[in-house]
CSV table of C-alpha atoms in Angstrom, one decimal:
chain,number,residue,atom,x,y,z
A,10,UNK,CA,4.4,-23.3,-80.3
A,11,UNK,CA,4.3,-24.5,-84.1
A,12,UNK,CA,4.6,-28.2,-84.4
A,13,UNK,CA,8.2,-28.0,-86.1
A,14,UNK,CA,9.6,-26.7,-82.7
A,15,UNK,CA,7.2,-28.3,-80.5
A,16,UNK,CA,7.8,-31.8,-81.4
A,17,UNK,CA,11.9,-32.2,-80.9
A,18,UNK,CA,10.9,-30.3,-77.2
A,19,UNK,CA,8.8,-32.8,-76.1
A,20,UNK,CA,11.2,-35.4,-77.0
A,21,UNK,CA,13.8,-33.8,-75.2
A,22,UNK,CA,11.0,-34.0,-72.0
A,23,UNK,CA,9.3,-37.2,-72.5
A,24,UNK,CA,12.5,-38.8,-70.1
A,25,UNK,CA,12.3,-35.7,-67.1
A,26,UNK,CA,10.4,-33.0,-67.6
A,27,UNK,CA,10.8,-32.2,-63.9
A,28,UNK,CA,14.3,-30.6,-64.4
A,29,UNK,CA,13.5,-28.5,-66.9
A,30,UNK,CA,13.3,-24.8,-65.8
A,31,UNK,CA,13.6,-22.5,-68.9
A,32,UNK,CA,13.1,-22.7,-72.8
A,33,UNK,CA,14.7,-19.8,-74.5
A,34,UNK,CA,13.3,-19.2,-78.4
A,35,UNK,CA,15.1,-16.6,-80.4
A,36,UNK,CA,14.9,-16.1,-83.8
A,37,UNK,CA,17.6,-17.7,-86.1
A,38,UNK,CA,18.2,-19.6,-83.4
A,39,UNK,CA,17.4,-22.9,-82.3
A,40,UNK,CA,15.6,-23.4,-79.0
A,41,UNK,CA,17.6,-23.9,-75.8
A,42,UNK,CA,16.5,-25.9,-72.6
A,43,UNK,CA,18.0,-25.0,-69.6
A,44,UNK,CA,17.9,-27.6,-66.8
A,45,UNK,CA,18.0,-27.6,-62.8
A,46,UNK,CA,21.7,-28.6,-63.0
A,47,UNK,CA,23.0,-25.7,-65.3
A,48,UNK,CA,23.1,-28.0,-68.0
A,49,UNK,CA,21.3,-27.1,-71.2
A,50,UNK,CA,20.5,-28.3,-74.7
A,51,UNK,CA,19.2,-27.3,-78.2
A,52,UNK,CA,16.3,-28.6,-80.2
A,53,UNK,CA,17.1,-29.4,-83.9
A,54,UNK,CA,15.0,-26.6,-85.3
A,55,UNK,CA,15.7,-23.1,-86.4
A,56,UNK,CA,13.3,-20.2,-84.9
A,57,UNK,CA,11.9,-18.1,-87.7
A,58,UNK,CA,10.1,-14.7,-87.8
A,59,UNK,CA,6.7,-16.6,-88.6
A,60,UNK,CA,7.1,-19.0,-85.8
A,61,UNK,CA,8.0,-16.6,-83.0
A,62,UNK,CA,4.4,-14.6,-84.6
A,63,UNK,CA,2.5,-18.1,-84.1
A,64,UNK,CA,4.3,-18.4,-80.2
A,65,UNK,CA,2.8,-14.7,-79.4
A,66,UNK,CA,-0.5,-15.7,-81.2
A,67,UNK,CA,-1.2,-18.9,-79.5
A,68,UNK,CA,0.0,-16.9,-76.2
A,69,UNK,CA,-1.8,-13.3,-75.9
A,70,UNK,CA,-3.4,-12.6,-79.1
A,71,UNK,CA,-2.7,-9.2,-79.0
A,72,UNK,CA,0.8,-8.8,-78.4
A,73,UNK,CA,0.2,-5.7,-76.6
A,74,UNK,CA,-0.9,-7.4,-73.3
A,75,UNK,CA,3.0,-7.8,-72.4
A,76,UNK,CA,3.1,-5.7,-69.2
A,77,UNK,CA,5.5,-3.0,-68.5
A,78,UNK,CA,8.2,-5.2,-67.6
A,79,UNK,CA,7.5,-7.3,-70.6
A,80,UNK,CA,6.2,-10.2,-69.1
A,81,UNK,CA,2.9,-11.9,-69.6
A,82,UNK,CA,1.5,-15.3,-68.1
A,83,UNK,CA,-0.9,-18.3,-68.9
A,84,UNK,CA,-4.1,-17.9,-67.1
A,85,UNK,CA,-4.7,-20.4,-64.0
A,86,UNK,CA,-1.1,-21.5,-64.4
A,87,UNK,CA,2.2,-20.2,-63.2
A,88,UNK,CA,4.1,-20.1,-66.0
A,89,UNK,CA,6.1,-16.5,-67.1
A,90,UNK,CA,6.7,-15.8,-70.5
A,91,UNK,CA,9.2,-13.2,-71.4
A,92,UNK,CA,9.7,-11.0,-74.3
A,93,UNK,CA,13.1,-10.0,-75.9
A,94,UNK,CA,12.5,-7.2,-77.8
A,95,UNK,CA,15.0,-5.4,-80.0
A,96,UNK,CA,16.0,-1.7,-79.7
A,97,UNK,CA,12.6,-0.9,-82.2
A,98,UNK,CA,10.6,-2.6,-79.6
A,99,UNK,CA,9.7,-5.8,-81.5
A,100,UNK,CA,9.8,-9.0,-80.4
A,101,UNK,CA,12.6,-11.1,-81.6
A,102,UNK,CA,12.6,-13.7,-78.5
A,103,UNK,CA,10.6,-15.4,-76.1
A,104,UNK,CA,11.6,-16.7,-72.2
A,105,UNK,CA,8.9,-19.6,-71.0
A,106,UNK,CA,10.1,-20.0,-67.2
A,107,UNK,CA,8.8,-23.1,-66.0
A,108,UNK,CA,6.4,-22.1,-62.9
A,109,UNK,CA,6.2,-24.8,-60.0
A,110,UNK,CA,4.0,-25.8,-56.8
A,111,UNK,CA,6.2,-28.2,-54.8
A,112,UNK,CA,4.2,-28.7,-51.6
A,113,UNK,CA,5.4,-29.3,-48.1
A,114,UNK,CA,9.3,-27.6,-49.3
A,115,UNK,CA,8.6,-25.1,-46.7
A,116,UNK,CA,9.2,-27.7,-43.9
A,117,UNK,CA,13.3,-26.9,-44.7
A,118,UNK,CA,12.5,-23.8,-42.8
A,119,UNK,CA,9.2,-24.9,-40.7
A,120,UNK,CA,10.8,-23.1,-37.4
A,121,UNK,CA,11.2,-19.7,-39.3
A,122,UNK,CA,7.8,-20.1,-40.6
A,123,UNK,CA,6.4,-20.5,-37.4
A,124,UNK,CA,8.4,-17.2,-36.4
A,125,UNK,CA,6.5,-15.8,-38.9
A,126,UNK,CA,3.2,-16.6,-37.9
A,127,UNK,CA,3.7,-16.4,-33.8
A,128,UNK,CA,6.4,-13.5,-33.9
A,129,UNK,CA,8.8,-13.0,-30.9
A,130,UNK,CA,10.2,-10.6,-27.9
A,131,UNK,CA,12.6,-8.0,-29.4
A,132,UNK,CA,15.3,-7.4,-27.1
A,133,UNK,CA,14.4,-4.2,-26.4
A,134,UNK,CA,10.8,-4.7,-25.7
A,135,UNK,CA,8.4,-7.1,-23.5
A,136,UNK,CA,6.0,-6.8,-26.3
A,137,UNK,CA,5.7,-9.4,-29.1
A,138,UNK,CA,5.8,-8.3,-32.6
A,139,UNK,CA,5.6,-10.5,-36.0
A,140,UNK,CA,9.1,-11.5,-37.5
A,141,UNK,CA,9.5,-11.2,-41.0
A,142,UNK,CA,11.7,-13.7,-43.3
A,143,UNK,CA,13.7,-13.0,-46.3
A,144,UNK,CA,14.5,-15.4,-48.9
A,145,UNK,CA,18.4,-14.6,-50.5
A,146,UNK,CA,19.4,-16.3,-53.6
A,147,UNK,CA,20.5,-16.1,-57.6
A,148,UNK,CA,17.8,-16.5,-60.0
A,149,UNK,CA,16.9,-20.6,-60.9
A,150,UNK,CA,17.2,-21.7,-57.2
A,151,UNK,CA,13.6,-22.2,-56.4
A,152,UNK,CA,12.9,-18.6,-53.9
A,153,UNK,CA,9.7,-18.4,-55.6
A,154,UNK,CA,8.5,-22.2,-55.4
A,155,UNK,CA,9.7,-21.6,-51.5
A,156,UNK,CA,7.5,-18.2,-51.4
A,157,UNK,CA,4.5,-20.2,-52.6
A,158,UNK,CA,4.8,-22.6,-49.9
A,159,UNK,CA,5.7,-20.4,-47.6
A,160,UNK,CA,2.3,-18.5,-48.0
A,161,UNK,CA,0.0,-21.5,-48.2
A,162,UNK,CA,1.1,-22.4,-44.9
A,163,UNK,CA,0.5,-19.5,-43.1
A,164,UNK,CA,-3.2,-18.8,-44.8
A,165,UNK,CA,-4.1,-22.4,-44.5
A,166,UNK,CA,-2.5,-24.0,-41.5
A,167,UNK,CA,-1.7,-20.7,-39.4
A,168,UNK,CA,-4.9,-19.2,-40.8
A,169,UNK,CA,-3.5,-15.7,-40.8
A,170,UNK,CA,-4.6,-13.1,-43.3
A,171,UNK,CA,-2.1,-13.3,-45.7
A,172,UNK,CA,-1.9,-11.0,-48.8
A,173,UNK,CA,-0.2,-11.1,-51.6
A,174,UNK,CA,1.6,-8.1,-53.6
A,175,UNK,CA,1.8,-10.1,-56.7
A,176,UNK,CA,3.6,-8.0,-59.4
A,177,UNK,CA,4.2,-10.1,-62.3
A,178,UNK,CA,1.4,-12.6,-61.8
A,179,UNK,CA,4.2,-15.2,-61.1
A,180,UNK,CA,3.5,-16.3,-57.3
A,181,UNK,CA,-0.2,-16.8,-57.7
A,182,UNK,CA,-0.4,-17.2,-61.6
A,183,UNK,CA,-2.3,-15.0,-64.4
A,184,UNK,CA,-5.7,-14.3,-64.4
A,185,UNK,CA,-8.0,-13.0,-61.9
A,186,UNK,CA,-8.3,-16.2,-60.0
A,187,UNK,CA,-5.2,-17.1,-58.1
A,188,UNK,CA,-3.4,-20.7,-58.4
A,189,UNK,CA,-4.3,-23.0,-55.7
A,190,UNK,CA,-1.1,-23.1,-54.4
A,191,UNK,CA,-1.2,-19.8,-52.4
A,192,UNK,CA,-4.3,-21.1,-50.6
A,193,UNK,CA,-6.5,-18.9,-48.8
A,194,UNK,CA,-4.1,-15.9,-49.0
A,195,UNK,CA,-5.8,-13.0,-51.0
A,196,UNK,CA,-4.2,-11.7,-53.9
A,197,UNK,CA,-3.6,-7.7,-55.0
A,198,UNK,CA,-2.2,-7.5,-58.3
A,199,UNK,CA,0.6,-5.2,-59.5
A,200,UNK,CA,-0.4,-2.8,-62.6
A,201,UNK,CA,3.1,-2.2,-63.4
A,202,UNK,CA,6.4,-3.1,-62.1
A,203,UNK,CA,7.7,0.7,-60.7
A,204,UNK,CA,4.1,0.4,-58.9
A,205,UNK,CA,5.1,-2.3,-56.4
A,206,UNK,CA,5.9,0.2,-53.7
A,207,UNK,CA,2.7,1.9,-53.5
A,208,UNK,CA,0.7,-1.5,-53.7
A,209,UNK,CA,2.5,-2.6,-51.0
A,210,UNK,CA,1.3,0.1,-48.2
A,211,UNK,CA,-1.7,-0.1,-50.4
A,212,UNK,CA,-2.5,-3.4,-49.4
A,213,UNK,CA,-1.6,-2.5,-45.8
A,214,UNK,CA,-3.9,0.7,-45.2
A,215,UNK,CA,-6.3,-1.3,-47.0
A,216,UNK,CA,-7.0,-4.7,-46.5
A,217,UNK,CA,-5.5,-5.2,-42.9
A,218,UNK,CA,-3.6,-8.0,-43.7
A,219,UNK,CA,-1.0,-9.7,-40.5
A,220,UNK,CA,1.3,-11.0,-43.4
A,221,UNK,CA,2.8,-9.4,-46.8
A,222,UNK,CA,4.1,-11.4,-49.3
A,223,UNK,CA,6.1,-10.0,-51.9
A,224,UNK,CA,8.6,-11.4,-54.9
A,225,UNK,CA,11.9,-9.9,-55.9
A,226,UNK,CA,12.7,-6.5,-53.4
A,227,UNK,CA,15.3,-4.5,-55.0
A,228,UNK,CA,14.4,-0.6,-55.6
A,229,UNK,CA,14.8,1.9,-52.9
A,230,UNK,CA,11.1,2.6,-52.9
A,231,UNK,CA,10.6,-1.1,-52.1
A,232,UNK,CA,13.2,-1.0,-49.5
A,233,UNK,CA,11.5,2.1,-48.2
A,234,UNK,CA,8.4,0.4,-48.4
A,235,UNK,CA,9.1,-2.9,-46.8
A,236,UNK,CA,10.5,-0.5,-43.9
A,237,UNK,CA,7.6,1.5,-43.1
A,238,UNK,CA,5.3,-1.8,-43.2
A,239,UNK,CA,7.1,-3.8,-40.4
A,240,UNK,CA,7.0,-0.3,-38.4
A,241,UNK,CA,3.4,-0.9,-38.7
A,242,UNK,CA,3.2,-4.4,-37.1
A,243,UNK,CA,2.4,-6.5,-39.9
A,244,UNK,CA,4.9,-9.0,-40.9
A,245,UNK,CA,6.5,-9.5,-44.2
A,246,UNK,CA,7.9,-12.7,-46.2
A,247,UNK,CA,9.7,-11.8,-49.5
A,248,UNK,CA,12.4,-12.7,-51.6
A,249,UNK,CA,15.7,-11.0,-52.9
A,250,UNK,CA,18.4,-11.8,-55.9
A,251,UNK,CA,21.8,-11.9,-54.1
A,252,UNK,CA,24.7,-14.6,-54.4
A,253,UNK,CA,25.2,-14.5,-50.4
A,254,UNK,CA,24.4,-12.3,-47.1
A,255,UNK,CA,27.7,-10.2,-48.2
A,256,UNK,CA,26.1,-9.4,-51.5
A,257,UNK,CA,23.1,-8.0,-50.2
A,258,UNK,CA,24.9,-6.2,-47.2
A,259,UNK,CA,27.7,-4.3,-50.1
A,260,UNK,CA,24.6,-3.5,-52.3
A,261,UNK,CA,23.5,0.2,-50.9
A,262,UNK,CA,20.3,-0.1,-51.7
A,263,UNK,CA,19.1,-3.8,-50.0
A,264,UNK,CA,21.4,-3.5,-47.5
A,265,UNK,CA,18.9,-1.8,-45.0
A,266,UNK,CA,16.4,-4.9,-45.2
A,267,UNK,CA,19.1,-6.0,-42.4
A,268,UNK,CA,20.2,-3.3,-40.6
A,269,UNK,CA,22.7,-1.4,-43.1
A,270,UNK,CA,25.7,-0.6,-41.4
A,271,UNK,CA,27.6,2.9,-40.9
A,272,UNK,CA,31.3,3.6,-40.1
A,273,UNK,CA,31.9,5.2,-36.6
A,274,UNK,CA,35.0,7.2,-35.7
A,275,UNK,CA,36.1,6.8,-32.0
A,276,UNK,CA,38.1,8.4,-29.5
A,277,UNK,CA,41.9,7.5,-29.0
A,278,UNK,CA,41.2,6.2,-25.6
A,279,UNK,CA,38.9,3.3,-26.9
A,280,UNK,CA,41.5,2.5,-30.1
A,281,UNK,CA,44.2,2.3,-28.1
A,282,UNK,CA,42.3,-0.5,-25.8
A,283,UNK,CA,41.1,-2.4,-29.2
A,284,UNK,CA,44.9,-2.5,-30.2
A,285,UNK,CA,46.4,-3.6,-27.3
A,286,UNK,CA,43.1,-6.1,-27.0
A,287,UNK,CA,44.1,-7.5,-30.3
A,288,UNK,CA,48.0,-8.0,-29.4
A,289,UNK,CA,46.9,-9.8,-26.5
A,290,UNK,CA,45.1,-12.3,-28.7
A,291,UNK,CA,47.8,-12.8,-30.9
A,292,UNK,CA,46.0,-10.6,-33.8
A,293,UNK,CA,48.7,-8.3,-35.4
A,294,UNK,CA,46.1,-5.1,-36.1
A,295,UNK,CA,46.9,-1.7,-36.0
A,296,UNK,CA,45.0,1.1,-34.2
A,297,UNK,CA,41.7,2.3,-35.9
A,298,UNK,CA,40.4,5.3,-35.6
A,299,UNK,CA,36.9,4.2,-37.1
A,300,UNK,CA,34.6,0.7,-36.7
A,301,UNK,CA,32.1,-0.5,-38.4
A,302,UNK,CA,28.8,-0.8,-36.9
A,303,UNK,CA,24.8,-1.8,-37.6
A,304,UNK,CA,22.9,1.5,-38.6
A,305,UNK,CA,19.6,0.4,-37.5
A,306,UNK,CA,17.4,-2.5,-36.8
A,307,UNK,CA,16.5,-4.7,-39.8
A,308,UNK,CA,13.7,-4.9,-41.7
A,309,UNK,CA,13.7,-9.0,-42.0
A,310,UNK,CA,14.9,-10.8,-38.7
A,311,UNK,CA,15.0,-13.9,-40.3
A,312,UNK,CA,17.3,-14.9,-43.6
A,313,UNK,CA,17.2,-17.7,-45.6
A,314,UNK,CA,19.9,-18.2,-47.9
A,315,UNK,CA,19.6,-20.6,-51.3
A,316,UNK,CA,23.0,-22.2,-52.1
A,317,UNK,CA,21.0,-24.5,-54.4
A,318,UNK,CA,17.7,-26.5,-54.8
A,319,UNK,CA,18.8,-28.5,-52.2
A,320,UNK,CA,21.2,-26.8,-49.7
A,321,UNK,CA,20.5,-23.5,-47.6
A,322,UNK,CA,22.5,-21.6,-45.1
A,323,UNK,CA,19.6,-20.2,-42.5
A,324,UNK,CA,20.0,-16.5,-40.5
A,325,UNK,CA,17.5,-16.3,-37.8
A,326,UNK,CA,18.7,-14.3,-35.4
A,327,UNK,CA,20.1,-11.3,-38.2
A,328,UNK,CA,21.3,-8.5,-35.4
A,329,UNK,CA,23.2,-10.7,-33.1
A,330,UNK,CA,25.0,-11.7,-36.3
A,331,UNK,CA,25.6,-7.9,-38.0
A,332,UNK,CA,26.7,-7.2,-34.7
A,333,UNK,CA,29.1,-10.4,-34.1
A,334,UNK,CA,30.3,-10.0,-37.5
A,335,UNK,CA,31.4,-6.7,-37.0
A,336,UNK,CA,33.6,-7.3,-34.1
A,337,UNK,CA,36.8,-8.9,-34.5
A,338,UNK,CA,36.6,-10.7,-31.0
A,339,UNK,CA,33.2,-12.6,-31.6
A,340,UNK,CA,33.0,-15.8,-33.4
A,341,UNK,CA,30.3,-15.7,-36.2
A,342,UNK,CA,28.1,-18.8,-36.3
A,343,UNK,CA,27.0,-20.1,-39.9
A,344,UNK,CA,24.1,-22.7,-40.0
A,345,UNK,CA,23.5,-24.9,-43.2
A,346,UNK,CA,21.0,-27.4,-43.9
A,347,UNK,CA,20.9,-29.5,-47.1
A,348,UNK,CA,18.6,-32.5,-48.1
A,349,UNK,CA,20.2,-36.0,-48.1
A,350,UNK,CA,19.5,-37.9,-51.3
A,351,UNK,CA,17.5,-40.3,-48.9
A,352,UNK,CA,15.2,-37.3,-48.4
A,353,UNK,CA,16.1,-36.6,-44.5
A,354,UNK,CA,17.3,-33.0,-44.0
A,355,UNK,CA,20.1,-32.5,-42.2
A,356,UNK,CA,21.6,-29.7,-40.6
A,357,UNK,CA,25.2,-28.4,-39.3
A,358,UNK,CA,26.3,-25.2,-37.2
A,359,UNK,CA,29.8,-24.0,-37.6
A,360,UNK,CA,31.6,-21.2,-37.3
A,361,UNK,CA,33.2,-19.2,-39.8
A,362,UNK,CA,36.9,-19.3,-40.6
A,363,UNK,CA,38.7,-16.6,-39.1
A,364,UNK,CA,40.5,-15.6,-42.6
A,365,UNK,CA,37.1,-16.0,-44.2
A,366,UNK,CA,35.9,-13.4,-41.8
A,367,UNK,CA,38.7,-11.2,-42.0
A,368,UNK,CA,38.8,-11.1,-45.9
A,369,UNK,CA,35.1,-10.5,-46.3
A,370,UNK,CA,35.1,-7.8,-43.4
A,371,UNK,CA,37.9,-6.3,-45.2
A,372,UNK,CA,36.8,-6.4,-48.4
A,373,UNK,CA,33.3,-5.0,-47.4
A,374,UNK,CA,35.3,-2.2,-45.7
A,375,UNK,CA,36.7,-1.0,-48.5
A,376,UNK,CA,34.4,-1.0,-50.9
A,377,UNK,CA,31.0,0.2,-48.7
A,378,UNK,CA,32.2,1.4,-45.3
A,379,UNK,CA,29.1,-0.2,-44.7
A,380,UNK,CA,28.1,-3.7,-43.3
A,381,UNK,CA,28.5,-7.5,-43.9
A,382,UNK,CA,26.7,-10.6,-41.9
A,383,UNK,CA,26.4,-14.7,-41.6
A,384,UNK,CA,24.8,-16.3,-38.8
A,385,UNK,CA,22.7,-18.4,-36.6
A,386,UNK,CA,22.2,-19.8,-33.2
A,387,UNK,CA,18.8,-20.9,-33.3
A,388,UNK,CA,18.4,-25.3,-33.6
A,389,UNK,CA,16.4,-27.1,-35.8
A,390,UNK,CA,14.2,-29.7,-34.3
A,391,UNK,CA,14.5,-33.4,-35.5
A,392,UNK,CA,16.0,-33.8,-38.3
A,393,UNK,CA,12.7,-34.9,-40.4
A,394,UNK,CA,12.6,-37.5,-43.3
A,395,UNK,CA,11.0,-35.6,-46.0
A,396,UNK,CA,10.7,-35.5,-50.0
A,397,UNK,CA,10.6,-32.8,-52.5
């Protein structure tokens, strides 16, 4: 950056730079820093035309290195840099996301990890097969700091063959050498963003990899993609931009990483019996002709869900709790875990309010016909001290 917007930035930093997370530079603007608690700031200097050229200079030379998806990155670093471009295509703004390699913040979720890397008995099989986790959350909470993590310990200390689908340079940084903080996972980068499906099963039929890692899911090709590779034994470990588990499960596109879910029409024999079950109980509900039920089995038996940089509800057990959530006689178990200011994590099972269940299962009803979930049954061990 030119010195006249440099210099009040690094003021603003020389207290904590550590909660920074975003710089925004727009022209005739003046710079904004956005911080890990929502909070945000501007630096006394107006963005011209000339310094948003010397920004792109000092970043890529030739400004036509912005990829498809108009992101570029600073080599052997894991900084993004984002362009804003008006509807001409020029630049008129820049995005610097702050890129981080917090080490040891996959212990939150060590258990799942280990899922990962030693899989598990399906219910419907004596043979093991390789779970594959998910990581849920808004954009800012730290699912790609986790995802680094996440893959260092299973290249290094699991020492599976871990590869990475890297579309934006931003888990393993730019350049042709990948960051230290992905370890001894290999890296296969993404030539453009509507590519990611293909160099997915690419890197599958290719390389023979036990574990995928991939960054922000969201296209039906993806979807399709991520489906066809855990039918092939190998596990996967992605992320996915969703305020909660009902999010993803009303969206019809990520819905069938867990499962989807489909409505069912039954006889009047069997809605008769769920009526008079439901007097019985006390629950005033009138006969149904149709349920709602889990399509198929998910993609991701694992779910980690991101409240905030320091609080996570964890879903490891995703088609008991589709299933449990869609029937109005099981209690749906919700497990959260959260870091105490002392640096022990902590966590707490309990089960959902009945209204809350009833309101999201009839909210998702309505607008999908489709499927909703929140769970967990599986214990964490020891609560362990631990700082980020």
């Amino acid at each position: 950056m030119p010195q006249n917007l440099s210099d009040p930035i690094k003021a603003f930093l020389a207290t904590d730079p550590r909660t920074l997370i975003e710089i925004v530079v727009d022209v005739g603007k003046e710079p904004v820093l956005w911080f890990t608690d929502d909070s945000n700031t501007k630096a006394n200097a107006e963005v011209t035309e000339a310094d948003l050229t010397i920004c792109l200079d000092s970043l890529i030379g030739d400004k036509k290195q912005f990829t498809s998806d108009n992101r570029c990155g600073i080599s052997r670093t894991l900084h993004r840099i984002s362009a804003l471009r008006n509807r001409f295509g020029k630049v008129v703004g820049l995005t610097y996301r702050i890129g981080r390699n917090v080490r040891g913040v996959c212990q939150i979720i060590s258990d799942l990890t280990y899922s990962v890397a030693t899989g598990g008995f399906s219910n419907d099989s004596s043979i093991s097969s390789p779970k594959s986790l998910l990581l849920l959350g808004p954009p800012g909470v730290g699912k790609t700091t986790l995802l680094r993590d996440v893959t260092h310990f299973l290249a290094n200390e699991t020492k599976k063959r871990v590869m990475v689908v890297d579309t934006s340079n931003e888990i393993g940084g730019d350049g042709d050498v990948a960051h230290s903080c992905i370890g001894d996972a290999r890296r296969i980068q993404v030539p453009n963003r509507p590519d990611q499906d293909k160099t997915m099963l690419e890197a599958v039929q290719n390389h023979t990899p036990q574990v995928i890692v991939v960054d922000e899911i969201g296209t039906t090709s993806e979807v399709r993609s991520a489906q066809t590779i855990s039918q092939r034994g190998v596990a996967l470990v992605a992320t996915a931009h969703g305020l909660s588990l009902n999010n993803l499960l009303k969206n019809p596109v990520t819905s069938h990483l867990i499962g989807g879910v489909q409505s069912v029409t039954i006889g009047d024999r069997m809605a008769k019996e769920m009526a008079e079950k439901a007097q019985s109980e006390g629950r005033k509900e009138k006969m149904k002709k149709s349920i709602l039920e889990r399509k198929s089995s998910p993609t991701f038996e694992c779910v980690v869900e991101l409240l905030g940089r320091n609080n996570w509800r964890c879903y490891s057990r995703i088609k008991d709790t589709v299933d449990s959530m869609l029937k109005d006689d099981e209690p749906v178990w919700v497990e959260r875990r959260w870091l105490h200011p002392n640096g022990m994590l902590l966590a707490k099972f309990s089960q959902m309010h009945e209204s809350e269940t009833k309101e999201k299962k009839q909210n998702f009803a309505h607008e999908v016909k489709s499927n909703m979930i929140t769970m967990d049954f599986e214990f964490m061990r020891n609560a362990s001290s631990m700082q980020m």
